[in-house]
PDB file of C-alpha atoms in Angstrom:
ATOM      1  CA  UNK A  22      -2.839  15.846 -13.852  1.00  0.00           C
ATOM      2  CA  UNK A  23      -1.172  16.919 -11.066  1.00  0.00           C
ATOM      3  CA  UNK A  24      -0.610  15.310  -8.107  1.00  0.00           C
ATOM      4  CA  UNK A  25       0.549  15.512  -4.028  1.00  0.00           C
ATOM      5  CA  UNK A  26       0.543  12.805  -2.383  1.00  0.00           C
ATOM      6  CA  UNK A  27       1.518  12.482   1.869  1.00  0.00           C
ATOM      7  CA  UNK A  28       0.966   9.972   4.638  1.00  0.00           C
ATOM      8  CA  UNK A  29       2.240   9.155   8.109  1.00  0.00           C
ATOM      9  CA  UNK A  30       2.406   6.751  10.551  1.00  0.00           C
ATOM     10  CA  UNK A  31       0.457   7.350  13.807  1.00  0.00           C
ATOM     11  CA  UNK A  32       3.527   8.100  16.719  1.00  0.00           C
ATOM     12  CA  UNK A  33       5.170   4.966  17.307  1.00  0.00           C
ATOM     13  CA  UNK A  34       3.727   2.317  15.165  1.00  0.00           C
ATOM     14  CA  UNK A  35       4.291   1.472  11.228  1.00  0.00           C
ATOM     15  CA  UNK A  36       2.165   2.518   9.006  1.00  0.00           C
ATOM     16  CA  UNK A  37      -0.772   0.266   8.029  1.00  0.00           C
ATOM     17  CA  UNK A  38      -1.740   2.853   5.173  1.00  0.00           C
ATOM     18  CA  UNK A  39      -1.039   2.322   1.429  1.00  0.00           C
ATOM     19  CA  UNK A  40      -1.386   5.146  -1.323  1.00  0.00           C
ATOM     20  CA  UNK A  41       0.293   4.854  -4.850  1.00  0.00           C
ATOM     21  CA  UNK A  42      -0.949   6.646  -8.231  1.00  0.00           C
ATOM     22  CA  UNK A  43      -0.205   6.432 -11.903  1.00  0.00           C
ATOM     23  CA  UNK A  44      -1.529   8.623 -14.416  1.00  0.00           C
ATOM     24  CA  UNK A  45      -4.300   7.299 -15.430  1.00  0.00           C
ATOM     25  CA  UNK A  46      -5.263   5.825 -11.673  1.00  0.00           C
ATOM     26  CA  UNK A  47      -5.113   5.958  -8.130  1.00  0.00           C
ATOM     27  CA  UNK A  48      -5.358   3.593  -4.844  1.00  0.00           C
ATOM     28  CA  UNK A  49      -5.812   4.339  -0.975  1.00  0.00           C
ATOM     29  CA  UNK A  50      -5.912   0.822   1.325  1.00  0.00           C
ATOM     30  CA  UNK A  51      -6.244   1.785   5.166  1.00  0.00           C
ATOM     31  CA  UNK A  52      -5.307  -1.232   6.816  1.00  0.00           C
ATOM     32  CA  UNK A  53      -6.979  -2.563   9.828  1.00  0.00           C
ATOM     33  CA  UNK A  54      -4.646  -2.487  13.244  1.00  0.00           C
ATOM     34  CA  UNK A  55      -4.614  -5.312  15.263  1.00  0.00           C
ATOM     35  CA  UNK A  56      -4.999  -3.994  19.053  1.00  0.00           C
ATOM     36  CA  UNK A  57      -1.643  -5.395  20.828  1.00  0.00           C
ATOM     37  CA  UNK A  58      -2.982  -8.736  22.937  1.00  0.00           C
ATOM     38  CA  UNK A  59      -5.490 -10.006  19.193  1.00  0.00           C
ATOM     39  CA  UNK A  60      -4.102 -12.643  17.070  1.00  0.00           C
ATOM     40  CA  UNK A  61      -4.502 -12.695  13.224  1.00  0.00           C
ATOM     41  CA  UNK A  62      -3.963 -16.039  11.987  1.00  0.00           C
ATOM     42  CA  UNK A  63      -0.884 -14.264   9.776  1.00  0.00           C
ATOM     43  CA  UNK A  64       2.438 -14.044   9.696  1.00  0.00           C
ATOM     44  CA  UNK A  65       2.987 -11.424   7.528  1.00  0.00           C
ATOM     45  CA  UNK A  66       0.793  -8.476   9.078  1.00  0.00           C
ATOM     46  CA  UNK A  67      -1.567  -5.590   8.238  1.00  0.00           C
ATOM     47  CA  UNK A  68       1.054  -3.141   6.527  1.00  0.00           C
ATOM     48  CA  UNK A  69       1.902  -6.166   4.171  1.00  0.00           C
ATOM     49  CA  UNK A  70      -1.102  -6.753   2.924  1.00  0.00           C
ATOM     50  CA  UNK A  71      -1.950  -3.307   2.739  1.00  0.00           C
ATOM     51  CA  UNK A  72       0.948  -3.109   0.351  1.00  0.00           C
ATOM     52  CA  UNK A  73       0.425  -6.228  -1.219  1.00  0.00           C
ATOM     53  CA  UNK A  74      -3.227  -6.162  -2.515  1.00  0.00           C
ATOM     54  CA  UNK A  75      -2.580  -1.819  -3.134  1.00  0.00           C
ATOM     55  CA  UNK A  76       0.250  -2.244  -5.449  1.00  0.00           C
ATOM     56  CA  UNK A  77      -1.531  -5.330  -7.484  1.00  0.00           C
ATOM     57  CA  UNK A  78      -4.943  -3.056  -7.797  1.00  0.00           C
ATOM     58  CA  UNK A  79      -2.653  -0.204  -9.075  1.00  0.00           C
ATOM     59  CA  UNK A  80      -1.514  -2.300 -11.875  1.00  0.00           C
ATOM     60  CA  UNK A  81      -4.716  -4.505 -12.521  1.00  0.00           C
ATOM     61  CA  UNK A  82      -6.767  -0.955 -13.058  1.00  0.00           C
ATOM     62  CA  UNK A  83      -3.788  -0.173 -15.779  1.00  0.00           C
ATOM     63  CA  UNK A  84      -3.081  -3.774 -17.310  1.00  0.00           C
ATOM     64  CA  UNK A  85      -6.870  -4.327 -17.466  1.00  0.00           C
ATOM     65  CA  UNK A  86      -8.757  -1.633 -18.708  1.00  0.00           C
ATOM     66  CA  UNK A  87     -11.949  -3.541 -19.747  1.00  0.00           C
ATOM     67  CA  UNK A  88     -12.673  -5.096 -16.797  1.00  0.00           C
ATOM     68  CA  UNK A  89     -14.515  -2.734 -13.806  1.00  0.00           C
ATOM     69  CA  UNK A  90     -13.251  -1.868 -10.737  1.00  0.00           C
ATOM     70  CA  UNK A  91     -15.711  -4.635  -8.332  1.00  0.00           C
ATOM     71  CA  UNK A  92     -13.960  -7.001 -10.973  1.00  0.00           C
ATOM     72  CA  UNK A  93     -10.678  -6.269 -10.496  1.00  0.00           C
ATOM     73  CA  UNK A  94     -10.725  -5.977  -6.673  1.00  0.00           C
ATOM     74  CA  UNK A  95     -12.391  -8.866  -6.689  1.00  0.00           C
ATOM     75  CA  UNK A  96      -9.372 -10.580  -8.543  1.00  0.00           C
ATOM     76  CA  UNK A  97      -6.574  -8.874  -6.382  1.00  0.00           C
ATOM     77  CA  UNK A  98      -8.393 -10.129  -3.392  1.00  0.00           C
ATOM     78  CA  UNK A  99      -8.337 -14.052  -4.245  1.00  0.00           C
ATOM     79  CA  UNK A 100      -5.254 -13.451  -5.697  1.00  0.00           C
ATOM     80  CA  UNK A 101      -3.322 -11.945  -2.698  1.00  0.00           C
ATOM     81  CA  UNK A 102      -4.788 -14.725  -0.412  1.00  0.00           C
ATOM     82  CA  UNK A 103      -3.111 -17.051  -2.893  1.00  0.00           C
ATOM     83  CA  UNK A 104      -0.054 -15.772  -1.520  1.00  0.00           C
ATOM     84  CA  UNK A 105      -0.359 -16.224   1.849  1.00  0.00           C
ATOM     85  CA  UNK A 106      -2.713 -19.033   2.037  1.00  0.00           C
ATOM     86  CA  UNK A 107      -0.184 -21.993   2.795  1.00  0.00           C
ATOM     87  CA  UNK A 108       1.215 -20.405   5.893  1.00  0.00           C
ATOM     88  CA  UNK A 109      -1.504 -18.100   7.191  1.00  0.00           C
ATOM     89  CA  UNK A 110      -5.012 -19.401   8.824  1.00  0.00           C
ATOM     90  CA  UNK A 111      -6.988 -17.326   6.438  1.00  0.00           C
ATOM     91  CA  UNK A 112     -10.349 -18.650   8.350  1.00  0.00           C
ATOM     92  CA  UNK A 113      -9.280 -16.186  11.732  1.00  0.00           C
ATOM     93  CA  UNK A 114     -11.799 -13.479  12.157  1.00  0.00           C
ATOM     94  CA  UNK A 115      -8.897 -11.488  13.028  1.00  0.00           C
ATOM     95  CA  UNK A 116      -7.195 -12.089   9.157  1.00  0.00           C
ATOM     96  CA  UNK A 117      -5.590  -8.372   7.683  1.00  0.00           C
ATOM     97  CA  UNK A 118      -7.805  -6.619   6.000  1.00  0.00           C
ATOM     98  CA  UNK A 119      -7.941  -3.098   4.385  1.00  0.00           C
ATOM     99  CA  UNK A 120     -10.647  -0.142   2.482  1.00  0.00           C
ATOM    100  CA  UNK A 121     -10.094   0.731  -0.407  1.00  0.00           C
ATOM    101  CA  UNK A 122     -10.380   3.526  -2.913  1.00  0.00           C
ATOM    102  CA  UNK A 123      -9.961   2.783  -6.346  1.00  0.00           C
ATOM    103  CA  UNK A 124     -10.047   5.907  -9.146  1.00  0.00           C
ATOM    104  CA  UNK A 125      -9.342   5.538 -12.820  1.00  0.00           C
ATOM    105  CA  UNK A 126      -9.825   7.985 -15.464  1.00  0.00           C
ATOM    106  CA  UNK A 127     -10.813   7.090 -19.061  1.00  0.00           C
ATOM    107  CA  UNK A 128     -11.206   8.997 -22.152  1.00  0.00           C
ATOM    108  CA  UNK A 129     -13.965  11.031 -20.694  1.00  0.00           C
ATOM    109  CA  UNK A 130     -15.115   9.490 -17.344  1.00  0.00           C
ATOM    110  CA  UNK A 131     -13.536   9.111 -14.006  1.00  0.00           C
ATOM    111  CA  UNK A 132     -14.521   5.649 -12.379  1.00  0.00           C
ATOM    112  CA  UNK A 133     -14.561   5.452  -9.061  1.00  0.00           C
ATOM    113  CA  UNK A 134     -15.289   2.524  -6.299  1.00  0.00           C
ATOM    114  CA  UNK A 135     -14.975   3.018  -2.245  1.00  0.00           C
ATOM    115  CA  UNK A 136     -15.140  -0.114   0.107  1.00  0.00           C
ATOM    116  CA  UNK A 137     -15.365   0.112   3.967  1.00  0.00           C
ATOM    117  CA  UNK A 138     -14.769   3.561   5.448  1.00  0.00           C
ATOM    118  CA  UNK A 139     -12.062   5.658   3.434  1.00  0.00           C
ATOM    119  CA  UNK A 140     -13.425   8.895   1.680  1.00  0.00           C
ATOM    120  CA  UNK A 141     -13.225  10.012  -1.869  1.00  0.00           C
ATOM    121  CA  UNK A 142     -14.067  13.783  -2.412  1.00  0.00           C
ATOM    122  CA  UNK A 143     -14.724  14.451  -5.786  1.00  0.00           C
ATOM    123  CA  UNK A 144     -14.343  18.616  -6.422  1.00  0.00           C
ATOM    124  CA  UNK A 145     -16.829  20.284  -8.847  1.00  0.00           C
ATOM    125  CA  UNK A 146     -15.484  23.685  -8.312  1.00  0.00           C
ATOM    126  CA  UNK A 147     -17.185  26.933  -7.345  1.00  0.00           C
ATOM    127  CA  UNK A 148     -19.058  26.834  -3.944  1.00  0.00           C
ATOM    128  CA  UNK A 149     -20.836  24.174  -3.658  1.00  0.00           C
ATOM    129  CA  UNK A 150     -20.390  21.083  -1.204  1.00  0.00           C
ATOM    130  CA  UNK A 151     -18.294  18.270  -2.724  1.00  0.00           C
ATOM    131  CA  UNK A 152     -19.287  14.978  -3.693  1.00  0.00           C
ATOM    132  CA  UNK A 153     -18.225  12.766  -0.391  1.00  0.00           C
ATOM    133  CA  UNK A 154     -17.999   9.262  -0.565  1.00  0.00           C
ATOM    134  CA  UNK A 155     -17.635   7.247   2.187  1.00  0.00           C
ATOM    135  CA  UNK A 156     -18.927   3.469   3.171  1.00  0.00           C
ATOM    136  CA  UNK A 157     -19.866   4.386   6.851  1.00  0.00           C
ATOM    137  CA  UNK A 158     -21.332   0.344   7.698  1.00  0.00           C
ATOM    138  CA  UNK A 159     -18.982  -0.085  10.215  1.00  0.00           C
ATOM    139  CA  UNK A 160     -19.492   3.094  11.923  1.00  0.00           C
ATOM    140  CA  UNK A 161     -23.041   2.287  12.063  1.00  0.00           C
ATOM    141  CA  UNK A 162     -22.451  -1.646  13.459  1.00  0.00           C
ATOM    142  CA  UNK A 163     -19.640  -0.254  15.698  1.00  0.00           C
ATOM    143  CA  UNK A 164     -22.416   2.180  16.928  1.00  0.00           C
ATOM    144  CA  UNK A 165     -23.905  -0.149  19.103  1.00  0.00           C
ATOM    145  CA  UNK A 166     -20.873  -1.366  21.002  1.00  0.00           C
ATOM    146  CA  UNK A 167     -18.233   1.823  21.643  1.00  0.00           C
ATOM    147  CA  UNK A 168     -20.019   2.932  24.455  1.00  0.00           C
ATOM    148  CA  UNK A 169     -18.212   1.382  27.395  1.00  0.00           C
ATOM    149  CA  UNK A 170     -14.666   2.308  25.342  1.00  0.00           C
ATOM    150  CA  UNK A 171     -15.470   5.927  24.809  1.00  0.00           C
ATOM    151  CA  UNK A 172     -16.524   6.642  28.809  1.00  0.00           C
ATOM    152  CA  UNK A 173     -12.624   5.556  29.284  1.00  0.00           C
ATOM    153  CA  UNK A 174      -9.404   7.726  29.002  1.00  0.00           C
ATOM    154  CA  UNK A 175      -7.127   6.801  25.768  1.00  0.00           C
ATOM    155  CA  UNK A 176      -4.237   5.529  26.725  1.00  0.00           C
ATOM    156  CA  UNK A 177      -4.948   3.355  29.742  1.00  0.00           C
ATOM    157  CA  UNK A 178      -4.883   0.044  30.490  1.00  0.00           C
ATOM    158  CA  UNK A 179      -8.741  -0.099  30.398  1.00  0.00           C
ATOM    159  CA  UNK A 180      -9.313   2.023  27.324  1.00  0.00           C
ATOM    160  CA  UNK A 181      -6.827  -0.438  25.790  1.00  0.00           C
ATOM    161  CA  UNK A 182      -8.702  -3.512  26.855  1.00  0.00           C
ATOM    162  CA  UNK A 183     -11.764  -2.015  26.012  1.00  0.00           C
ATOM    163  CA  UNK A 184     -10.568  -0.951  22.144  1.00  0.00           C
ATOM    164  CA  UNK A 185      -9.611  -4.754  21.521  1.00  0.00           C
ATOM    165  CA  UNK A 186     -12.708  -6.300  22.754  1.00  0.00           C
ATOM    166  CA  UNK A 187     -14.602  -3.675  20.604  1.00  0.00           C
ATOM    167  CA  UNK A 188     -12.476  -4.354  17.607  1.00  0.00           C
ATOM    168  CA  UNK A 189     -13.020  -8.392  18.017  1.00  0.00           C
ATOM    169  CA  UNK A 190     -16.375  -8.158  18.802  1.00  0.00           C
ATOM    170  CA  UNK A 191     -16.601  -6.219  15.254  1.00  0.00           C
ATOM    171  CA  UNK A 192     -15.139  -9.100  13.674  1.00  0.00           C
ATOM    172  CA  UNK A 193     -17.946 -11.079  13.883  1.00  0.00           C
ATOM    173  CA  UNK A 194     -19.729  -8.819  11.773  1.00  0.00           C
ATOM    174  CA  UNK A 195     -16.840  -8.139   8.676  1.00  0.00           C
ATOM    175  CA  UNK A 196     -18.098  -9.449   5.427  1.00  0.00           C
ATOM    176  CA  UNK A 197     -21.111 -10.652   6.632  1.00  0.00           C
ATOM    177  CA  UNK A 198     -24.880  -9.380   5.475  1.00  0.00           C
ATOM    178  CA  UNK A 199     -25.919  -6.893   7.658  1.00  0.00           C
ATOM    179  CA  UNK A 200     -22.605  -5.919   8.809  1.00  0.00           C
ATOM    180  CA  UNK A 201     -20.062  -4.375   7.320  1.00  0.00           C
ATOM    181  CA  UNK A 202     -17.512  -5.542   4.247  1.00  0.00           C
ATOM    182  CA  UNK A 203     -13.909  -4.859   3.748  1.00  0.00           C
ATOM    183  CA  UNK A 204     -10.878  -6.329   1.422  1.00  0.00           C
ATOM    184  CA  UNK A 205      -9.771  -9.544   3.515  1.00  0.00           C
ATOM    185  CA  UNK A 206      -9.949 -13.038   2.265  1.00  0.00           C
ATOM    186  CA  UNK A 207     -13.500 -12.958   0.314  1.00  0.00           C
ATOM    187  CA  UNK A 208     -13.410 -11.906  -3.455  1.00  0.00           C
ATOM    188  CA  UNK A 209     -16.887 -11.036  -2.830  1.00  0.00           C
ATOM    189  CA  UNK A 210     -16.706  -8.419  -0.678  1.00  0.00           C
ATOM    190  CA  UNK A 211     -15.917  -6.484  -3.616  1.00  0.00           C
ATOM    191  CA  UNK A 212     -19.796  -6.712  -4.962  1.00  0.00           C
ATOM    192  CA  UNK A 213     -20.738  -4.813  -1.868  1.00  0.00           C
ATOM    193  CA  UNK A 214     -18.171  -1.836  -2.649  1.00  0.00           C
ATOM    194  CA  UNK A 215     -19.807   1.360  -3.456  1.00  0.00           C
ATOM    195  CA  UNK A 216     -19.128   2.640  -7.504  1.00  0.00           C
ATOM    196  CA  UNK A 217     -19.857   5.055  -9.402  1.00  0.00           C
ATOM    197  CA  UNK A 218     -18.572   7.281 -12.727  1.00  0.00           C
ATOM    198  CA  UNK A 219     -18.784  10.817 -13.156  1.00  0.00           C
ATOM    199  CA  UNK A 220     -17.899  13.117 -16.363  1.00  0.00           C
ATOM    200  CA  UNK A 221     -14.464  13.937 -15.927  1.00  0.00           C
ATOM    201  CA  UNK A 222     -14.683  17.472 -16.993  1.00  0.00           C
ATOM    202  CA  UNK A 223     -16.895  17.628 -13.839  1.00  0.00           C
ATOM    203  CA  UNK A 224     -14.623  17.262 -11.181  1.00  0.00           C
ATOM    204  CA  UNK A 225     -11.867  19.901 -10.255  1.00  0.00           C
ATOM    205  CA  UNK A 226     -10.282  17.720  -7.975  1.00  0.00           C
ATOM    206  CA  UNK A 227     -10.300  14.235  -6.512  1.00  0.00           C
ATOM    207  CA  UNK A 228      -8.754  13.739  -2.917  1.00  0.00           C
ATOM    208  CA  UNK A 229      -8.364   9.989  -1.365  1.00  0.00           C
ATOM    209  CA  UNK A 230      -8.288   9.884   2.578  1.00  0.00           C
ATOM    210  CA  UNK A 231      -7.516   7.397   4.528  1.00  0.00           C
ATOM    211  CA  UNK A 232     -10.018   7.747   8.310  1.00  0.00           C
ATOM    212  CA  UNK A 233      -6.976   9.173   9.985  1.00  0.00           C
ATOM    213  CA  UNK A 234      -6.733  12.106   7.511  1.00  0.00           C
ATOM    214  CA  UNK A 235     -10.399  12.626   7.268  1.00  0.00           C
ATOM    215  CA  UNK A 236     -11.182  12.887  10.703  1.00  0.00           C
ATOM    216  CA  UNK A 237     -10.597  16.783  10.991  1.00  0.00           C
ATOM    217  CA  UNK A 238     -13.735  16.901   9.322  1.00  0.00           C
ATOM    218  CA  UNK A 239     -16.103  13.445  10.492  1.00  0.00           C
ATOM    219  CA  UNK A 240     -14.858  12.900  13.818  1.00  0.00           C
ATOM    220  CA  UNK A 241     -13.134  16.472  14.790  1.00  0.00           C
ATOM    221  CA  UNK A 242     -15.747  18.580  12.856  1.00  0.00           C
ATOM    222  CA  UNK A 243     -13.024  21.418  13.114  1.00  0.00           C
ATOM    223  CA  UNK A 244     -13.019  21.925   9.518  1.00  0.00           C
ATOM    224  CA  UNK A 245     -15.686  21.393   6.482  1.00  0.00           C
ATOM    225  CA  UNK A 246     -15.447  19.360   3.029  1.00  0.00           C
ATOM    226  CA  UNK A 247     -15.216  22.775   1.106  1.00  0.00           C
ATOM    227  CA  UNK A 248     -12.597  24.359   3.830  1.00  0.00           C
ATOM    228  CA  UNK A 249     -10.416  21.410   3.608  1.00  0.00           C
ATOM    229  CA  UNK A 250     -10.297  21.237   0.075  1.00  0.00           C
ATOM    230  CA  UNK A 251      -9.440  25.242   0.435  1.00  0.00           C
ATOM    231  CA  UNK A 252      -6.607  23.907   2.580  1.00  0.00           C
ATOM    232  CA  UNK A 253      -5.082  21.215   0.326  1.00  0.00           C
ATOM    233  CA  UNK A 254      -5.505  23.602  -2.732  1.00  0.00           C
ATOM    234  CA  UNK A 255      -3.270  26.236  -0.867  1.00  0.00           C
ATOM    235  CA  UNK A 256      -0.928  24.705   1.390  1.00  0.00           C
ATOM    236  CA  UNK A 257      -1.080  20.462   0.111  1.00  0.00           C
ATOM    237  CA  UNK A 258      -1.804  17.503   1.920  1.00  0.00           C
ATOM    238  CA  UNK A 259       1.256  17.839   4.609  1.00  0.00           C
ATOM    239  CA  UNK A 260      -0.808  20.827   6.082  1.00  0.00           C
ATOM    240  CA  UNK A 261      -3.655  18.410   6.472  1.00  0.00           C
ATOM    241  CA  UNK A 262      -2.258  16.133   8.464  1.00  0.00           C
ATOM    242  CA  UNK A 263      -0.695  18.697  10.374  1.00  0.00           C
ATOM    243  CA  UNK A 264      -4.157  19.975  11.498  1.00  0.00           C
ATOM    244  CA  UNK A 265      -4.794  16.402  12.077  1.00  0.00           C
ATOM    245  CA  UNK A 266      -1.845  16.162  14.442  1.00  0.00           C
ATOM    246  CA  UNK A 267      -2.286  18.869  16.170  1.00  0.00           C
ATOM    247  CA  UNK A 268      -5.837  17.962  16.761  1.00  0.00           C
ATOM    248  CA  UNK A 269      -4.860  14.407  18.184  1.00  0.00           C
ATOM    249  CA  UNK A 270      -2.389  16.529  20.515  1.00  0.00           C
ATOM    250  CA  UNK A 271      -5.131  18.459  22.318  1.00  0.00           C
ATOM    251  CA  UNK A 272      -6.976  15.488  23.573  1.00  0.00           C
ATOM    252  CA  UNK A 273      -4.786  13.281  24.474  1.00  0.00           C
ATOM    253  CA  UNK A 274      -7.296  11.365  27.183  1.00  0.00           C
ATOM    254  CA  UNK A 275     -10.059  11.490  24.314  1.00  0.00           C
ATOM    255  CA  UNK A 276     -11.913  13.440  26.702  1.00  0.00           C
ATOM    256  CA  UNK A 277     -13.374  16.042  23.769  1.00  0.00           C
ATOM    257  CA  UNK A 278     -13.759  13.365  20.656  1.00  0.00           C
ATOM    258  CA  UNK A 279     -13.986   9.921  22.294  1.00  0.00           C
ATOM    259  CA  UNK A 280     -12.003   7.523  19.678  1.00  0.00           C
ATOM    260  CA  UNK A 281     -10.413   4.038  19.173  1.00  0.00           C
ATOM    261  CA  UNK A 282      -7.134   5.187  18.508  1.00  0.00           C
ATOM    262  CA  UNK A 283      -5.441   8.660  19.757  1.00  0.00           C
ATOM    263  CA  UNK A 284      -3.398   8.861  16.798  1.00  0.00           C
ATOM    264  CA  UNK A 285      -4.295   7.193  13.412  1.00  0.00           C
ATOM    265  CA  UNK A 286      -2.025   6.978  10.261  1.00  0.00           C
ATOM    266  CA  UNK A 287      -2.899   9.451   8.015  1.00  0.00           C
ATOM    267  CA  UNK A 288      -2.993   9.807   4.209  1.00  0.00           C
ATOM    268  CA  UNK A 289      -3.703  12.247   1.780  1.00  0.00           C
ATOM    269  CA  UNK A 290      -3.777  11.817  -1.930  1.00  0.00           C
ATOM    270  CA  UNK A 291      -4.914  15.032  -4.386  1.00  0.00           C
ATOM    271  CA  UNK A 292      -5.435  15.128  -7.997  1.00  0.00           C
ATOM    272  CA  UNK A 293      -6.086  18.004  -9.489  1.00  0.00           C
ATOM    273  CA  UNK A 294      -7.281  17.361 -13.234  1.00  0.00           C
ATOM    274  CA  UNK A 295      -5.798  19.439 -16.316  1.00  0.00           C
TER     275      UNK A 295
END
């Protein structure tokens, strides 16, 4: 299997993404910011537990090949708010949390589970469209509250104010029925994760994107599934993000795709199978 892997941090802020890969698996967490002015309850921050509860999946999916992927996230979640539990309030609303995208390939299968709104693209070849899978709940909940934060120019002082009321109004409906879930505090969140397992001599190539790297295609609609697989089979992932970038550039004000952020981190993680 080969694989490319890139990611970076959205202009002046550390990254809150977390991509690692073995080779028999492969993890994408996108952690979620907390708008400057929000508290969390924790100390240690979004990138951490990005990191933390990424690195732990990557070796639960390798040290525990009998158990599925809900199960194991589901074990990595209770297990990194052990961690953190006797200095953080894990009860905030505002406590880190993160997607994920889990893929692990057995003797014959590739496994495959998506939580909260990361993509996997799973490549059958040829011409025809890509398997996309992406857990768009909280684009639907968010839905009904961006309005008054898209009519405003990024950047500003209002737009700002406006993104972190939006994001902790969302709170109240993380990990909740009828909402949206995510990896945060509750092991069960994983139940609600979206799985699946396809034949691995079906798939071509499996790409992991965080929502910065993905938006050239679901918010930007400059590109298509099929083109930008085209793109990260000739020129890699870097190229990607570049388009991303460059993107991001052209609208500062958010004039031409309203957004939350002006710049997201962005990562990219390709595996193209033998």
């Amino acid at each position: 299997m080969r694989v490319a892997l890139a990611t970076e941090a959205a202009p002046g802020r550390p990254n809150e993404d977390f991509a690692a890969v073995t080779a028999d698996a492969a993890v994408l967490l996108d952690g979620a910011g907390t708008p400057p002015g929000s508290e969390s309850g924790c100390s240690h921050g979004v990138a951490w537990y990005a990191r933390t509860l990424g690195s732990s999946l990557l070796a639960a999916m390798t040290q525990k090949p009998n158990e599925t992927l809900p199960e194991l996230l589901a074990g990595e979640i209770k297990a990194v708010a052990g961690l953190h539990e006797d200095t953080c309030d894990l009860a905030h609303p505002g406590s880190p949390s993160a997607t994920v995208v889990m893929l692990r390939r057995t003797d014959d299968a590739l496994e495959w589970l998506v939580l909260a709104d990361s993509s996997l693209i799973l490549d059958t070849g040829g011409t025809t469209d890509p398997m996309v899978i992406c857990d768009d709940r909280e684009a639907q909940v968010g839905a009904r509250y961006r309005k008054a934060m898209d009519a405003l120019d990024s950047g500003t002082p209002e737009h700002q104010k406006a993104h972190r009321e939006y994001v902790e109004t969302l709170r109240a409906h993380r990990n909740r029925d009828g909402g949206f879930w995510v990896a945060a505090t509750d092991p069960l969140a994983a139940d609600q994760a979206l799985t699946g397992t396809v034949p691995q001599e079906a798939v071509r190539t499996a790409v992991l994107l965080s929502d910065g790297a993905s938006r050239l295609v679901d918010r930007f609609h400059l590109a298509t599934w099929r083109q930008t697989l085209d793109l990260l089979d000739q020129e890699g992932p870097e190229a990607l993000i570049s388009r991303v970038r460059a993107a991001e550039h052209s609208d500062p004000t958010g004039a031409r795709w309203p957004r939350g952020k002006t710049f997201d981190d962005a990562t990219v993680v390709t595996l193209s199978m033998p």
